[in-house]
Coordinates of C-alpha atoms in Angstrom, one line a residue:
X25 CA 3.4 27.3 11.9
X26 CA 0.0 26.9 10.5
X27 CA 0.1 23.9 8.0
X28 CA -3.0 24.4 6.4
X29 CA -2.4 28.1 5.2
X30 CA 1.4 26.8 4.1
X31 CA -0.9 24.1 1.9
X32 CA -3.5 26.8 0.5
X33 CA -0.3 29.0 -0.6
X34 CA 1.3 25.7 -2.0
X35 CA -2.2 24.9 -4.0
X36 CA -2.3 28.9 -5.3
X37 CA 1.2 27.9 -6.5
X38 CA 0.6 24.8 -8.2
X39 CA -2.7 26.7 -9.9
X40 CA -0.7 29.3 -11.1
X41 CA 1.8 26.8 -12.4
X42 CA -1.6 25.9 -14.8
X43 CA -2.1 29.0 -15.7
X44 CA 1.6 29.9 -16.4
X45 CA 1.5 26.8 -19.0
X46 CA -1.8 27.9 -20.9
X47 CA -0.4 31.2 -21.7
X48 CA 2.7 29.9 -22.5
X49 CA 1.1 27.4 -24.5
X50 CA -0.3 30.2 -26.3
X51 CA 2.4 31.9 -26.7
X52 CA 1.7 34.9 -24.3
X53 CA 4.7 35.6 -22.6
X54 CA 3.8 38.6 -20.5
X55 CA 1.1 36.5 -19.1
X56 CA 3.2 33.3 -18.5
X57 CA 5.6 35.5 -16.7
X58 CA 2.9 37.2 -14.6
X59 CA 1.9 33.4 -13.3
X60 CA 5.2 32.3 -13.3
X61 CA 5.9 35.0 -11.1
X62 CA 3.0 34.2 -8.8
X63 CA 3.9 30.9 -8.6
X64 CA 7.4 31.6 -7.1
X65 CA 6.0 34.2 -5.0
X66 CA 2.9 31.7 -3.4
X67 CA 5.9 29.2 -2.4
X68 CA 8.2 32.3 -1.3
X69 CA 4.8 32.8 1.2
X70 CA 4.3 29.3 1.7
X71 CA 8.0 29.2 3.0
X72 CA 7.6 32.3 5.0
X73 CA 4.6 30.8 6.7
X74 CA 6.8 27.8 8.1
X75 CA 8.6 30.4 10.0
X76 CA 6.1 32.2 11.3
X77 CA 6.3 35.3 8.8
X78 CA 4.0 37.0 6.8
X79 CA 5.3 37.4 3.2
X80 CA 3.5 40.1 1.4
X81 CA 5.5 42.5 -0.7
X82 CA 7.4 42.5 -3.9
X83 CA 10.0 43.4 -1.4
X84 CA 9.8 40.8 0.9
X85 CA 10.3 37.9 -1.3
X86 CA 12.8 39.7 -2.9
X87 CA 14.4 39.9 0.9
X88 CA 13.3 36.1 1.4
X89 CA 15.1 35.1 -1.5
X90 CA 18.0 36.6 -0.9
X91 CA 17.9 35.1 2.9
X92 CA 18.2 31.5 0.6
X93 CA 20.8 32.7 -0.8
X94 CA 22.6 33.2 1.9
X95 CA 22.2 30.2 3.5
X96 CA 23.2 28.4 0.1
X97 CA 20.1 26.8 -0.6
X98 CA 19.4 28.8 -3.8
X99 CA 21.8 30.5 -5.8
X100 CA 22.2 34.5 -6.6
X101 CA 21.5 33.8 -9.9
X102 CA 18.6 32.4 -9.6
X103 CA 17.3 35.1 -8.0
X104 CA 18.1 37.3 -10.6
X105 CA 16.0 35.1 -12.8
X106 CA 13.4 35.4 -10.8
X107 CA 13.7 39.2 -11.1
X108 CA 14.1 38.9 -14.8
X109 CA 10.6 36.9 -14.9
X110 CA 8.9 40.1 -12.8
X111 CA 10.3 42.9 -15.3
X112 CA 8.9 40.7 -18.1
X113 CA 5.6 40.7 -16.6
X114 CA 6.0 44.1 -15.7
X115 CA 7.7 45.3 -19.2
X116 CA 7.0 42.8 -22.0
X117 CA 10.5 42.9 -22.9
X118 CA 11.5 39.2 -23.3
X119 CA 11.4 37.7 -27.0
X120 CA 10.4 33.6 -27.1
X121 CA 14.2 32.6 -27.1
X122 CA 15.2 34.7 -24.4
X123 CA 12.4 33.8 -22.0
X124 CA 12.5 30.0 -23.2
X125 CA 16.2 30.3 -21.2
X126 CA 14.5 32.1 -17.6
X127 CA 11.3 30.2 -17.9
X128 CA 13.7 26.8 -17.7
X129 CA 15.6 28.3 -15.0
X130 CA 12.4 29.2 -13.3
X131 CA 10.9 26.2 -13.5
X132 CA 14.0 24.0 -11.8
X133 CA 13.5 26.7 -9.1
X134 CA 10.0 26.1 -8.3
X135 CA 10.8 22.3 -7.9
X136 CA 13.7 23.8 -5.9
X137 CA 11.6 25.7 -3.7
X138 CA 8.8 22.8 -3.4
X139 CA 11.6 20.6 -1.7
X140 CA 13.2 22.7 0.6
X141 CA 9.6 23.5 1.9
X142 CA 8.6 19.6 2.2
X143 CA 12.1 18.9 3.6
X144 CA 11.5 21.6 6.3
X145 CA 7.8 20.1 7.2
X146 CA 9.1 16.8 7.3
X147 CA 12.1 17.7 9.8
X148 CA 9.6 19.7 12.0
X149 CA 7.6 15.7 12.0
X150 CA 4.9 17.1 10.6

């Protein structure tokens, strides 16, 4: 496990969370789900790193993901937000009060996602 790369992908999320809240700020949704997205991913990677993986792909932190799942520390559906945050980056297809719902969803998962990855660096006594 290489602790500095699993803090450069944690800063690329927390910079993306930034630039997630400018465009959302401004109302540009596509783009707020295109950093939001990011965001999630950079952890996903960060989280990967800890054990010793590579996380690239849409795929693979789709894959990821679902391994949380299945160890209960995230739930299905909010995995499915997280795939409802991609199409809208990908598509455009969310109106304000629809993505107001996934991008507070999304948001209580990154926080999510930041603790289980501090609680697993702080178990290893790092």
């Amino acid at each position: 496990m290489d602790l500095n790369k699993i803090k450069i992908k944690e800063r690329v999320a927390d910079e993306n969370y930034d630039e997630f809240y400018r465009n959302y700020k401004n109302k540009n949704l596509r783009e707020a789900s295109k950093y939001l997205w990011v965001c999630i991913k950079s952890l996903i990677c960060a989280l990967g790193l800890y054990e010793n993986k590579e996380i690239e792909s849409q795929e693979e932190v789709i894959y990821f993901l679902n391994k949380l799942t299945s160890s209960g520390e995230i739930t299905k559906e909010e995995v499915d937000t997280v795939r409802a945050i991609h199409i809208n980056f990908l598509r455009n297809t969310m109106d304000e009060q629809i993505f107001e719902v996934y991008r507070e969803r999304t948001e209580r998962l990154i926080n999510k996602l930041k603790n289980i990855l501090r609680d697993r660096i702080m178990s290893s006594g790092l």
